[in-house]
PDB file of C-alpha atoms in Angstrom:
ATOM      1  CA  UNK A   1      75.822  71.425 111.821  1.00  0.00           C
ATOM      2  CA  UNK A   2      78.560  69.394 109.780  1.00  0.00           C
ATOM      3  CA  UNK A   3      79.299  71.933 107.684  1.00  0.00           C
ATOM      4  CA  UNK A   4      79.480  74.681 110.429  1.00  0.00           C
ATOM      5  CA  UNK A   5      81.850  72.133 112.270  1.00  0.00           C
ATOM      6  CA  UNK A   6      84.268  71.634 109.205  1.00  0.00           C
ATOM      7  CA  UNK A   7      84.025  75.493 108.622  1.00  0.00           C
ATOM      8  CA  UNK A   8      85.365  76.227 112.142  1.00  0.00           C
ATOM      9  CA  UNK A   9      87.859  73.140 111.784  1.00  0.00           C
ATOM     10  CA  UNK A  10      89.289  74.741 108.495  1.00  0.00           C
ATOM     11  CA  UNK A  11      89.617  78.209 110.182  1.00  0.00           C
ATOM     12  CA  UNK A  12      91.464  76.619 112.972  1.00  0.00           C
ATOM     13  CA  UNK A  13      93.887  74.869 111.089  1.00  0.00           C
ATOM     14  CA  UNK A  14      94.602  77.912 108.758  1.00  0.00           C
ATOM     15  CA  UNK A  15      95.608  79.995 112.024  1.00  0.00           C
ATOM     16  CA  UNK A  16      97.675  77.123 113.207  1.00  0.00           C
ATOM     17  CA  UNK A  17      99.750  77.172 109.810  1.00  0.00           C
ATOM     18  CA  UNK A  18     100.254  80.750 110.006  1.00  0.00           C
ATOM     19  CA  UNK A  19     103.482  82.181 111.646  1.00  0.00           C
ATOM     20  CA  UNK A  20     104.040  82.351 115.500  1.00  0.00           C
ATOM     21  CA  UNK A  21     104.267  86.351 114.319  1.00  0.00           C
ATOM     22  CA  UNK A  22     100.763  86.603 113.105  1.00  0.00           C
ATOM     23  CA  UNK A  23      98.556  84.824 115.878  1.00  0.00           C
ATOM     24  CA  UNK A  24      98.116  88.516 117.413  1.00  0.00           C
ATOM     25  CA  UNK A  25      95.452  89.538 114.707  1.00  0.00           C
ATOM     26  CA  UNK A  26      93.250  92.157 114.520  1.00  0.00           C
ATOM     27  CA  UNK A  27      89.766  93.242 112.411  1.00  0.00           C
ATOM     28  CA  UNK A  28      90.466  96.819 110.150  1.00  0.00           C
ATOM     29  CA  UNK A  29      87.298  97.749 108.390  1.00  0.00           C
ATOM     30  CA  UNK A  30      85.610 100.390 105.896  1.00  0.00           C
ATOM     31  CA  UNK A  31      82.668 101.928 104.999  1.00  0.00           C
ATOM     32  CA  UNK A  32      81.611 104.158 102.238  1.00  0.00           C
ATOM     33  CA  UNK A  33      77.512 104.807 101.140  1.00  0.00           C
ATOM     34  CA  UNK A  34      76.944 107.960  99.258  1.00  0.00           C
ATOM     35  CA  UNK A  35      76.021 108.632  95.446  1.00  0.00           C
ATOM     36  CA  UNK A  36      78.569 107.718  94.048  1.00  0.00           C
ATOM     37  CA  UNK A  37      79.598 104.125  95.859  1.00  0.00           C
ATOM     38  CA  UNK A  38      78.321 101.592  98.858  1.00  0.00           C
ATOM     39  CA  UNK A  39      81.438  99.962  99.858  1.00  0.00           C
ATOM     40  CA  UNK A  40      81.973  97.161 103.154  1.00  0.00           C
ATOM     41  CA  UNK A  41      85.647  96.036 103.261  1.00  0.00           C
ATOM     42  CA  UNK A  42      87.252  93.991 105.873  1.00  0.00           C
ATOM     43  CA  UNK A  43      90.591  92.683 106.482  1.00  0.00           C
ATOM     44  CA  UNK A  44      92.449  91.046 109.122  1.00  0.00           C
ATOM     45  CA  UNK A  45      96.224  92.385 109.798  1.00  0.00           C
ATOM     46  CA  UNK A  46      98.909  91.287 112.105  1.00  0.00           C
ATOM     47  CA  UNK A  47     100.116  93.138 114.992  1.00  0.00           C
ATOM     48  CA  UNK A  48     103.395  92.137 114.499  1.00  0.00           C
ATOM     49  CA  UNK A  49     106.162  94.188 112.864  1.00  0.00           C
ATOM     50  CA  UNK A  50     105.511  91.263 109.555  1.00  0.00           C
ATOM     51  CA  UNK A  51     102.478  94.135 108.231  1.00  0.00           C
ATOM     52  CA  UNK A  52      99.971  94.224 105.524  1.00  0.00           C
ATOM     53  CA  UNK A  53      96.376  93.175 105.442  1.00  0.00           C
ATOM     54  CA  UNK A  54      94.911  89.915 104.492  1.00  0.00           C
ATOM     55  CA  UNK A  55      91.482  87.611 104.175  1.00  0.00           C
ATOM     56  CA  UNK A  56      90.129  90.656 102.664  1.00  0.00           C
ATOM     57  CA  UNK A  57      85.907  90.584 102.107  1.00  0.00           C
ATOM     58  CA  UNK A  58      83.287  93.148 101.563  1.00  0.00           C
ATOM     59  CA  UNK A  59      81.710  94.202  98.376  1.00  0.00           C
ATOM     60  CA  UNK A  60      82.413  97.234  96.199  1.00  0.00           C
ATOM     61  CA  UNK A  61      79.607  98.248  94.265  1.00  0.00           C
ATOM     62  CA  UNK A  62      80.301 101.524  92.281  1.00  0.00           C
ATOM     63  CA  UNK A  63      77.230 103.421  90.922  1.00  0.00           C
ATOM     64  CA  UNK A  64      78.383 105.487  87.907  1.00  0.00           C
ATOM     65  CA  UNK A  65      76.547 104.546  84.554  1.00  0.00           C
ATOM     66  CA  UNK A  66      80.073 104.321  82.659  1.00  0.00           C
ATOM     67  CA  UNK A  67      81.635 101.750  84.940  1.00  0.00           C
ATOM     68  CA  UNK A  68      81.698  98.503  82.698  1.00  0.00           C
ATOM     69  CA  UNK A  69      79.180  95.891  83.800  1.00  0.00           C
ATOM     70  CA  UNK A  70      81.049  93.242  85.128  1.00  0.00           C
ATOM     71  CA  UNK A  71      82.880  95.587  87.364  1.00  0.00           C
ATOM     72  CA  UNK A  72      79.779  97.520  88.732  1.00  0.00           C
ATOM     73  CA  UNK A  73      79.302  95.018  91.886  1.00  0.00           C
ATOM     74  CA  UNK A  74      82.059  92.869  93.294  1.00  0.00           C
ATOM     75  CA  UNK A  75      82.867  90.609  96.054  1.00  0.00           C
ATOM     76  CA  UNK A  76      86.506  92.442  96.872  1.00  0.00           C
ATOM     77  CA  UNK A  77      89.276  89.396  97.107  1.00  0.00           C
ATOM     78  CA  UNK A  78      92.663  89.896  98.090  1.00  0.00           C
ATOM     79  CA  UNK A  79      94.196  90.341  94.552  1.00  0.00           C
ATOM     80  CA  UNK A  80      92.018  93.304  94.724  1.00  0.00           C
ATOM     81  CA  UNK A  81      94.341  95.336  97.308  1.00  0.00           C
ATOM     82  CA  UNK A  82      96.924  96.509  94.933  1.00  0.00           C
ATOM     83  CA  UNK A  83      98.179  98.849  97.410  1.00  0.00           C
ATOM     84  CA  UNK A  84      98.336  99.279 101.402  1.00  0.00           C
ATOM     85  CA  UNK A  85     100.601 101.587 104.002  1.00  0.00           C
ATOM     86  CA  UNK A  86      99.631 100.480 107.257  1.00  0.00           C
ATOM     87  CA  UNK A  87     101.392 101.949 109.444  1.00  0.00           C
ATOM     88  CA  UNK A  88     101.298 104.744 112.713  1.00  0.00           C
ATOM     89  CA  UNK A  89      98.887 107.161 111.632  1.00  0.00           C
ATOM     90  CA  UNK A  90      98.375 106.127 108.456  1.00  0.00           C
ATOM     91  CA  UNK A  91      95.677 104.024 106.550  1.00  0.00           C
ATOM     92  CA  UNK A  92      95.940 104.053 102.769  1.00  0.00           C
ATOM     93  CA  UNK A  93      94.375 101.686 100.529  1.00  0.00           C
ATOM     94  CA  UNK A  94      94.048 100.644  96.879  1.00  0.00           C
ATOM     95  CA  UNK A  95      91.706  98.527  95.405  1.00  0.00           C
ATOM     96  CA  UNK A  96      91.498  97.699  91.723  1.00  0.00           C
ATOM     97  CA  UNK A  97      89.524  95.396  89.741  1.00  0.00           C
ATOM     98  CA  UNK A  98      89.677  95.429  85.570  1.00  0.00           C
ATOM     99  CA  UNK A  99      88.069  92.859  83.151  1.00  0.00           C
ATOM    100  CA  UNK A 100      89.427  89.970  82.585  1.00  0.00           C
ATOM    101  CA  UNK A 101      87.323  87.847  81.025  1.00  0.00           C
ATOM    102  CA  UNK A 102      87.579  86.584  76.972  1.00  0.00           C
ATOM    103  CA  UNK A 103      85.526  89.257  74.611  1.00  0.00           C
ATOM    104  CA  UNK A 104      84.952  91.676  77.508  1.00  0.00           C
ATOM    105  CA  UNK A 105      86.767  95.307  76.790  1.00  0.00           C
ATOM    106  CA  UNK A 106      89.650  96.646  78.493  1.00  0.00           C
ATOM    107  CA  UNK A 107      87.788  98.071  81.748  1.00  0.00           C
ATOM    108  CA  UNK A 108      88.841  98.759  85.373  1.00  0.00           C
ATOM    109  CA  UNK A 109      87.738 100.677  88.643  1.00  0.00           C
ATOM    110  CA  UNK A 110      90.105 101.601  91.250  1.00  0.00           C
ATOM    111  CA  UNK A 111      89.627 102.975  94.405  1.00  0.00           C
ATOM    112  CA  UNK A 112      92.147 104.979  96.701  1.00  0.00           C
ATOM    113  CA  UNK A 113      91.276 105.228  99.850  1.00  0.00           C
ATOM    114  CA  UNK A 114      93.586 107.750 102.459  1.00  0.00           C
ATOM    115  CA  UNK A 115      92.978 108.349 106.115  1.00  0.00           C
ATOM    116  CA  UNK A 116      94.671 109.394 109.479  1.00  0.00           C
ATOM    117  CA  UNK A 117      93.617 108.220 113.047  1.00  0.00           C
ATOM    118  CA  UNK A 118      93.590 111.289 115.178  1.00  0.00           C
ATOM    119  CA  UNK A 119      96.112 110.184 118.287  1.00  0.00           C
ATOM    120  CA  UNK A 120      97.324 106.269 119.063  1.00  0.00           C
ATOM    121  CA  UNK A 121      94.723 105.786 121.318  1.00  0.00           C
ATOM    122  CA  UNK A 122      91.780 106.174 118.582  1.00  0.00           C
ATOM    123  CA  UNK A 123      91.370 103.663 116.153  1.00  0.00           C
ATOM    124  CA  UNK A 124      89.247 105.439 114.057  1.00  0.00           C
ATOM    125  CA  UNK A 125      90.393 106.450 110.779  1.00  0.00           C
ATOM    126  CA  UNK A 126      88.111 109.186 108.779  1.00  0.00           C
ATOM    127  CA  UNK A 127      89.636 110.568 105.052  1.00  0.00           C
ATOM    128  CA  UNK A 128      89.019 110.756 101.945  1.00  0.00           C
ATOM    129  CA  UNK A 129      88.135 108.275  99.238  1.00  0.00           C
ATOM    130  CA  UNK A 130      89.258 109.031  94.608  1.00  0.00           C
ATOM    131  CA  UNK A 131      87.088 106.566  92.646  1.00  0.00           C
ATOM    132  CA  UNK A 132      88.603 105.732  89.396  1.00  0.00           C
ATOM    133  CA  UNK A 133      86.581 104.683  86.617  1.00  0.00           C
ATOM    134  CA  UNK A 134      88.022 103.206  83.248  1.00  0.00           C
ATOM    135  CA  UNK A 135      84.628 103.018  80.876  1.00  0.00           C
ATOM    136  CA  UNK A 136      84.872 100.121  77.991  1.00  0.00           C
ATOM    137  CA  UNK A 137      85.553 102.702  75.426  1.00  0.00           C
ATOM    138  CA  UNK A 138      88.421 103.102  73.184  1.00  0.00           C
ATOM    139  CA  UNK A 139      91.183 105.529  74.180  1.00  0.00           C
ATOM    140  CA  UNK A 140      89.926 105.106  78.330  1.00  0.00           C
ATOM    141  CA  UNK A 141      92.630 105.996  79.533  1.00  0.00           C
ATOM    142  CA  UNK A 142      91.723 109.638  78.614  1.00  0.00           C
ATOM    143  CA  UNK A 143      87.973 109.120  79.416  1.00  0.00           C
ATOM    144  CA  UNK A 144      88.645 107.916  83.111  1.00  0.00           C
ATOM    145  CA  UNK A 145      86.122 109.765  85.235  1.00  0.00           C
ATOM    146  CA  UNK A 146      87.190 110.291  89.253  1.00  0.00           C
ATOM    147  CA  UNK A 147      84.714 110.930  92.071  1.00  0.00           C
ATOM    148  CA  UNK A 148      85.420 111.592  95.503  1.00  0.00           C
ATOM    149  CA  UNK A 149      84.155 112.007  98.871  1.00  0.00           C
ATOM    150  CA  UNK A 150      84.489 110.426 102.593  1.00  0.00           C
ATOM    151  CA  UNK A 151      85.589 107.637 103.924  1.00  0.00           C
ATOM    152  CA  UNK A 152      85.619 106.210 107.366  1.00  0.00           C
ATOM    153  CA  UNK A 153      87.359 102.571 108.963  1.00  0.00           C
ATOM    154  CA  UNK A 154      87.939 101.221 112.245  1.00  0.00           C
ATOM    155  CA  UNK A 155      90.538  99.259 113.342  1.00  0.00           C
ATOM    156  CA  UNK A 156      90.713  96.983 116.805  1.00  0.00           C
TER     157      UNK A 156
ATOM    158  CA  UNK B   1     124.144  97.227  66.792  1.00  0.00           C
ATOM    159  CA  UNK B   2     123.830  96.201  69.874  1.00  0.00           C
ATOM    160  CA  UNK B   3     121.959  99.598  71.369  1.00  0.00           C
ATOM    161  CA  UNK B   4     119.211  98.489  68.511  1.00  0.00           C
ATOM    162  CA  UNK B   5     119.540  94.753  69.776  1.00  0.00           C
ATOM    163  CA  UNK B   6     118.531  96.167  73.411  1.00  0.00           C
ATOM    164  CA  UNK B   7     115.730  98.663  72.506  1.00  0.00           C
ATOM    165  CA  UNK B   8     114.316  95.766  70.655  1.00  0.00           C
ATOM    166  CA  UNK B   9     114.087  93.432  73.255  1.00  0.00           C
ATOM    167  CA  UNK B  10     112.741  95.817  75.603  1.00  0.00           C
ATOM    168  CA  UNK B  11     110.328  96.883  73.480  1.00  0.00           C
ATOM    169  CA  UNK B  12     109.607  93.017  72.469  1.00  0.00           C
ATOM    170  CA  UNK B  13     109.326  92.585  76.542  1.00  0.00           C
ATOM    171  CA  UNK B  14     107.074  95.094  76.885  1.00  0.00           C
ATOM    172  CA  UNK B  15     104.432  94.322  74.050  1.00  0.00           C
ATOM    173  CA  UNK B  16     104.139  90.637  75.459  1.00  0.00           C
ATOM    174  CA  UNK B  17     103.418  91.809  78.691  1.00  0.00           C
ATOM    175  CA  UNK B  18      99.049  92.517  78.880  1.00  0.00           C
ATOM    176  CA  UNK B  19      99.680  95.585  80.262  1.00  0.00           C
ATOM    177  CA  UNK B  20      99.920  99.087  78.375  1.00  0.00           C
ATOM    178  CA  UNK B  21     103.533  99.665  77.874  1.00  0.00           C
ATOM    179  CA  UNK B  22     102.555 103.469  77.944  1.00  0.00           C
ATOM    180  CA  UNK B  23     101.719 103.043  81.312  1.00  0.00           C
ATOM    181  CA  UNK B  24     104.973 101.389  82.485  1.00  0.00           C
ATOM    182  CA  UNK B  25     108.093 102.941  83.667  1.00  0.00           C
ATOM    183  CA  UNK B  26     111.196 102.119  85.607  1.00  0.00           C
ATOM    184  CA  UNK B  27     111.643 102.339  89.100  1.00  0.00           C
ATOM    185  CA  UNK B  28     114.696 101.926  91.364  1.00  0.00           C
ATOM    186  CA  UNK B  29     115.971 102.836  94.947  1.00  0.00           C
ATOM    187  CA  UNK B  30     119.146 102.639  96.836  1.00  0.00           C
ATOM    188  CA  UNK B  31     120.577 103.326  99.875  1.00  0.00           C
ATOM    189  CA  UNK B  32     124.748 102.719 100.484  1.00  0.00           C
ATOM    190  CA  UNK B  33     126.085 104.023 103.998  1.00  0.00           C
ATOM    191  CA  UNK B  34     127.865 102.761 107.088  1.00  0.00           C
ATOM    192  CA  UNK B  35     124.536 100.994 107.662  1.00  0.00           C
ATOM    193  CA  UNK B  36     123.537  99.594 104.649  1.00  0.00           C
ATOM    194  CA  UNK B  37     123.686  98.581 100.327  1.00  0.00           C
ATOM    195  CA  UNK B  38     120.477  98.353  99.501  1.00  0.00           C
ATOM    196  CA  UNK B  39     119.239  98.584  95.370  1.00  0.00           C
ATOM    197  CA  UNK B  40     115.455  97.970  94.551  1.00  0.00           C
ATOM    198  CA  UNK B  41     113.818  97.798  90.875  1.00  0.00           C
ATOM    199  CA  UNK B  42     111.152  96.969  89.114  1.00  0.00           C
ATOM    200  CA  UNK B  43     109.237  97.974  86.547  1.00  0.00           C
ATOM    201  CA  UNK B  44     105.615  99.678  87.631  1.00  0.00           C
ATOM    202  CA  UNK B  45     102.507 100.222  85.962  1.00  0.00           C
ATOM    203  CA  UNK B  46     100.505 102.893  86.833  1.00  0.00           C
ATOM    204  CA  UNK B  47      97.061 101.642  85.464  1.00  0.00           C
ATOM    205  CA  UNK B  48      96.907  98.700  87.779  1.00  0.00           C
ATOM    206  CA  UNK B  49      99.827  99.824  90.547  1.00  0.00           C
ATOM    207  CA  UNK B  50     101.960  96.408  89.967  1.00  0.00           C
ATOM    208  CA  UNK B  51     105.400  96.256  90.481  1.00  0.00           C
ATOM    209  CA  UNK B  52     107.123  93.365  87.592  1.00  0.00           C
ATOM    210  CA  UNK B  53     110.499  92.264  87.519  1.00  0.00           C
ATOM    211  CA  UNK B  54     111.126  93.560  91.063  1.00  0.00           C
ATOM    212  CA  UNK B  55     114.820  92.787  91.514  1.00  0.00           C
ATOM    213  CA  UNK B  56     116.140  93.672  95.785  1.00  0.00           C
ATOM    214  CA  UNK B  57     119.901  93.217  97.284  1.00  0.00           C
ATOM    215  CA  UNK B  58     119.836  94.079 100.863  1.00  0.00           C
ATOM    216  CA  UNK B  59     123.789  94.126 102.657  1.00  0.00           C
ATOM    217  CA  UNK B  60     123.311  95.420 106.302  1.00  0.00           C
ATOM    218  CA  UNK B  61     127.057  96.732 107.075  1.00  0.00           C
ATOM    219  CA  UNK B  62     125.999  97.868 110.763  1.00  0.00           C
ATOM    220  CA  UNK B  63     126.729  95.039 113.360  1.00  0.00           C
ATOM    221  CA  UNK B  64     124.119  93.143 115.300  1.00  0.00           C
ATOM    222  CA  UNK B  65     121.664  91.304 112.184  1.00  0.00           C
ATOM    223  CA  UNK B  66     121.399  87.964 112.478  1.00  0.00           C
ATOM    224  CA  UNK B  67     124.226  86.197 110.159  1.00  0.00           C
ATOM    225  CA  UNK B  68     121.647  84.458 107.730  1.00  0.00           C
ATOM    226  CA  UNK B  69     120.147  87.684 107.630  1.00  0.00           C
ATOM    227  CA  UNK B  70     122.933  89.898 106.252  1.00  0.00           C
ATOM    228  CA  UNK B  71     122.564  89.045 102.690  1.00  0.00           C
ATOM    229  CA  UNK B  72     119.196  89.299 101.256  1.00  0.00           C
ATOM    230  CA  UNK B  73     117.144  88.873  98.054  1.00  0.00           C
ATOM    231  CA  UNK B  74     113.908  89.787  97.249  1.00  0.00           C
ATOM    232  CA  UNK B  75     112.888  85.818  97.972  1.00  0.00           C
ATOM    233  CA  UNK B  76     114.132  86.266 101.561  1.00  0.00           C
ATOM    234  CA  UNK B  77     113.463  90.201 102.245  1.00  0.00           C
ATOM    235  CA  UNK B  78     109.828  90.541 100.621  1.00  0.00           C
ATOM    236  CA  UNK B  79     108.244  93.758 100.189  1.00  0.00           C
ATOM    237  CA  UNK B  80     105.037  93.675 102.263  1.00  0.00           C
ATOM    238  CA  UNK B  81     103.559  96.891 101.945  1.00  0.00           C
ATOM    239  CA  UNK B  82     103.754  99.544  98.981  1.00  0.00           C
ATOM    240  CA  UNK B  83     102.222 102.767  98.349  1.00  0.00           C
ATOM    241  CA  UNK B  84     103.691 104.826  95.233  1.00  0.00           C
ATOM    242  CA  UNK B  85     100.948 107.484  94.335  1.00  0.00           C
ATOM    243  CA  UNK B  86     101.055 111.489  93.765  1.00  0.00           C
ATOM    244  CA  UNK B  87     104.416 112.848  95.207  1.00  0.00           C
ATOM    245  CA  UNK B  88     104.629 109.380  97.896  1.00  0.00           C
ATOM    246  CA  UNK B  89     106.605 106.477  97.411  1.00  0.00           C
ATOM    247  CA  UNK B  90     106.790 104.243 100.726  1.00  0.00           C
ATOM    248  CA  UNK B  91     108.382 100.297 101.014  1.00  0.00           C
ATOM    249  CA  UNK B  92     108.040  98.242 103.265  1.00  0.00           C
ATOM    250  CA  UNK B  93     110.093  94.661 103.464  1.00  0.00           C
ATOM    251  CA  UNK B  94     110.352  92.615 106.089  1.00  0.00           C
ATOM    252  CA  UNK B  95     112.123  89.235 107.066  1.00  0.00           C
ATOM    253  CA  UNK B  96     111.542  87.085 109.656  1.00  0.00           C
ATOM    254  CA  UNK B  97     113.506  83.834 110.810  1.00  0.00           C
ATOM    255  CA  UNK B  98     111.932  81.434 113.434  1.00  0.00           C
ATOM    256  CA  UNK B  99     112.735  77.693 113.303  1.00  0.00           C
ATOM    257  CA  UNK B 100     114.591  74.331 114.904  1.00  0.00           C
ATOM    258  CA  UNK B 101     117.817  76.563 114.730  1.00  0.00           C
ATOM    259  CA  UNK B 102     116.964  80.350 115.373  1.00  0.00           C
ATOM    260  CA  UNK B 103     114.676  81.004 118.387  1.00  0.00           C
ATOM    261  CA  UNK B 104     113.721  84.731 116.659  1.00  0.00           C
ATOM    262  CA  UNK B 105     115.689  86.966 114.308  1.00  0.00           C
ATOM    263  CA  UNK B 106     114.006  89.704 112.184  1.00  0.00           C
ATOM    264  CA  UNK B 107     114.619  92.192 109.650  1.00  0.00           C
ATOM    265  CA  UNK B 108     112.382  95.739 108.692  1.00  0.00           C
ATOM    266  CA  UNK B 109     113.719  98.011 106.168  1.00  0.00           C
ATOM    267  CA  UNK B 110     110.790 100.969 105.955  1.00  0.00           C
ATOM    268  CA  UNK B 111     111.632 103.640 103.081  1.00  0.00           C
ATOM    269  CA  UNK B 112     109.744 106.719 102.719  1.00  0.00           C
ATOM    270  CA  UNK B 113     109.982 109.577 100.139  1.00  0.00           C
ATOM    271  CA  UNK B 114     108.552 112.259  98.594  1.00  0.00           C
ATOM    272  CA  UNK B 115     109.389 113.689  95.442  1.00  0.00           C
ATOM    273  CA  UNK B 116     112.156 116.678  95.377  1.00  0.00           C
ATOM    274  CA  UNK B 117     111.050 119.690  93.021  1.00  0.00           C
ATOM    275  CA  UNK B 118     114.536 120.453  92.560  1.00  0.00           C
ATOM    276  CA  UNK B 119     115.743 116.960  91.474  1.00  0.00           C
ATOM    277  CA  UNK B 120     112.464 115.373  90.302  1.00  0.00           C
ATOM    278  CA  UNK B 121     114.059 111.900  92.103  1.00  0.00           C
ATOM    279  CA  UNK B 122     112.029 110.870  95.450  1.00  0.00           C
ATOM    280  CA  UNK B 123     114.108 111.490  98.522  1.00  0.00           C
ATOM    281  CA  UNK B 124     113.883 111.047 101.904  1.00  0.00           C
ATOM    282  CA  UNK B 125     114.553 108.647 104.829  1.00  0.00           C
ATOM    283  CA  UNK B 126     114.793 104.557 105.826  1.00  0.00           C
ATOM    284  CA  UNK B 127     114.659 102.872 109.328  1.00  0.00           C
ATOM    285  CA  UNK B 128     116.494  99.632 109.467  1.00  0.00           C
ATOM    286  CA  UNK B 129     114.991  97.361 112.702  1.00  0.00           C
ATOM    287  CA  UNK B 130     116.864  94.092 113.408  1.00  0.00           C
ATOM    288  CA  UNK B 131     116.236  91.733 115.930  1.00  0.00           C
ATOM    289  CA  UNK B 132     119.795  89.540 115.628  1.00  0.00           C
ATOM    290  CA  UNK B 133     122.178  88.889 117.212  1.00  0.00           C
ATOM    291  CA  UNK B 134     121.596  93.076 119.441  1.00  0.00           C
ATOM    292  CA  UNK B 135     118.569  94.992 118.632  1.00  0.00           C
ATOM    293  CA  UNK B 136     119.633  97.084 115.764  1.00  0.00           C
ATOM    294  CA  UNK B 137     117.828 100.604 115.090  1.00  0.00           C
ATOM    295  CA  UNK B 138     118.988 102.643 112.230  1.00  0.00           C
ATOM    296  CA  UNK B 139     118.113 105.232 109.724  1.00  0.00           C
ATOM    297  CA  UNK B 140     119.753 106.983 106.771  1.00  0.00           C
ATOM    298  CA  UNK B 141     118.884 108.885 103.685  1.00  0.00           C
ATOM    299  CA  UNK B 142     117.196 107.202 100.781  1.00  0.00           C
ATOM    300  CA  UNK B 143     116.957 108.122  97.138  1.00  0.00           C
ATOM    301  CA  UNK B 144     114.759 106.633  94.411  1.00  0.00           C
ATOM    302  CA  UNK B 145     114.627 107.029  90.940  1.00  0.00           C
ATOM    303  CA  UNK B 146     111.732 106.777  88.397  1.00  0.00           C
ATOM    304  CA  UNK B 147     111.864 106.915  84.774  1.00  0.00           C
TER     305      UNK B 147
END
């Protein structure tokens, strides 16, 4: 009960120090499950004119055999959003993670994801997702592997 | 001399950055009309889509922007949203003043381009939004260059 209270009490104070712009906030979110990836984003974004997404969560977990291990499952934070365009029609998003850690390989996985809403009154976005994989191999860059398929996010 | 002095340094900047220089070029984007002297760069890396050493002057020429809006850097004007991949390259920066001494004033600079076949540079449009001292709506031609 405590910890539920100081939860809420955090949350509450961390809307109160944002700016007057970005009290008007709304939920976008994306899902992908087929073969090749199971992915649950959220994100929160502004209605205001200020843009771009933020308190991203979800969990990418990519299912290719050459993505490095400590890439195949992640808990997506914002440094992960590398790339965003927002705006009318348009949702595009990129999301990459590499390693990082001491004695690990140069690795990575990036995701693009690109989709339209049909008209301004539908806030359903449907496109098309490129999965980028890096394997832990020398020369990568050349071995990168891309899959592809569907995407579809909601906004509201 | 100094030419060798300069490719040295670059190429001692880019080997202490983590990131494979290979995958690193130059980017930069201007706009100068009636409206507006505006110059973006950076450096980009394609591998993980980060802009370094972003460097933005923003002049709005067109009456109406709030006075401590008219000159900008990229402290005051940050970019906000960015998408540079395949033939696209889209900015977004946006300012926004609210305090003790300005009830509201904003600033939105939105560039989007697509790369010309002819030129190879990325061309095509900004809209300038200011809520100042008037409502200011404007838009212009916009050029960027990547190298």
């Amino acid at each position: 009960m405590t910890s539920k209270f100081n939860a809420a009490l955090i949350a509450a104070a961390a809307i109160f120090c944002l700016p007057a712009s970005a009290f008007a906030t709304g939920n976008l979110g994306c899902t992908i499950e087929d073969k090749n990836l199971d992915l649950d984003f959220e994100a929160i974004y502004s209605y205001s004119d200020i843009g771009g997404l933020f308190q991203l969560r979800g969990t990418l977990d990519a299912k290719s055999p050459k993505v490095y291990k400590s890439l195949r499952k992640f808990e997506i934070k914002d440094d992960d959003l590398r790339q965003q365009w927002f705006r009318g029609e348009d949702l595009k998003l990129m999301l990459y993670r590499e390693t990082v850690a001491d004695g690990e390989p140069h690795a990575s996985v990036k995701l693009i994801i690109e989709a339209k809403r049909p008209s301004e009154d539908d806030m359903g976005y449907d496109g098309t997702y490129a999965l980028t994989i890096e394997p832990a191999v020398t020369g990568s860059e050349s071995q990168s592997v891309t899959v592809k398929g569907k995407v579809s996010c909601g906004a509201g | 001399m100094k030419r060798t002095c300069t490719a040295l340094l670059g190429g001692a900047a880019l080997l202490a950055s983590s990131l494979p220089a290979s995958a690193t070029g130059g980017l930069d984007c201007g706009i100068k009309d009636a409206n507006l002297n505006f110059s973006f760069s950076a450096l980009f890396n394609r591998g993980s889509s980060q802009f370094l050493d972003a460097s933005t002057s923003f002049e709005a020429l067109v009456p109406g922007v709030h006075p401590r809006q008219v000159k900008m850097d990229g402290e005051t004007l940050p970019l906000t949203q960015k998408w540079y991949e395949g033939d696209e390259l889209k900015l977004q920066f946006y300012s926004e003043l609210q305090n003790e001494e300005v009830d509201f004033a904003s600033v939105k600079l939105t560039i989007q381009t697509k790369i010309d076949d002819d030129s190879g540079d990325h061309v095509g449009t900004y809209a300038l939004v200011a809520h100042g001292e008037d409502l200011v709506e404007v838009t212009g031609e916009a050029r960027c260059i990547a190298g």
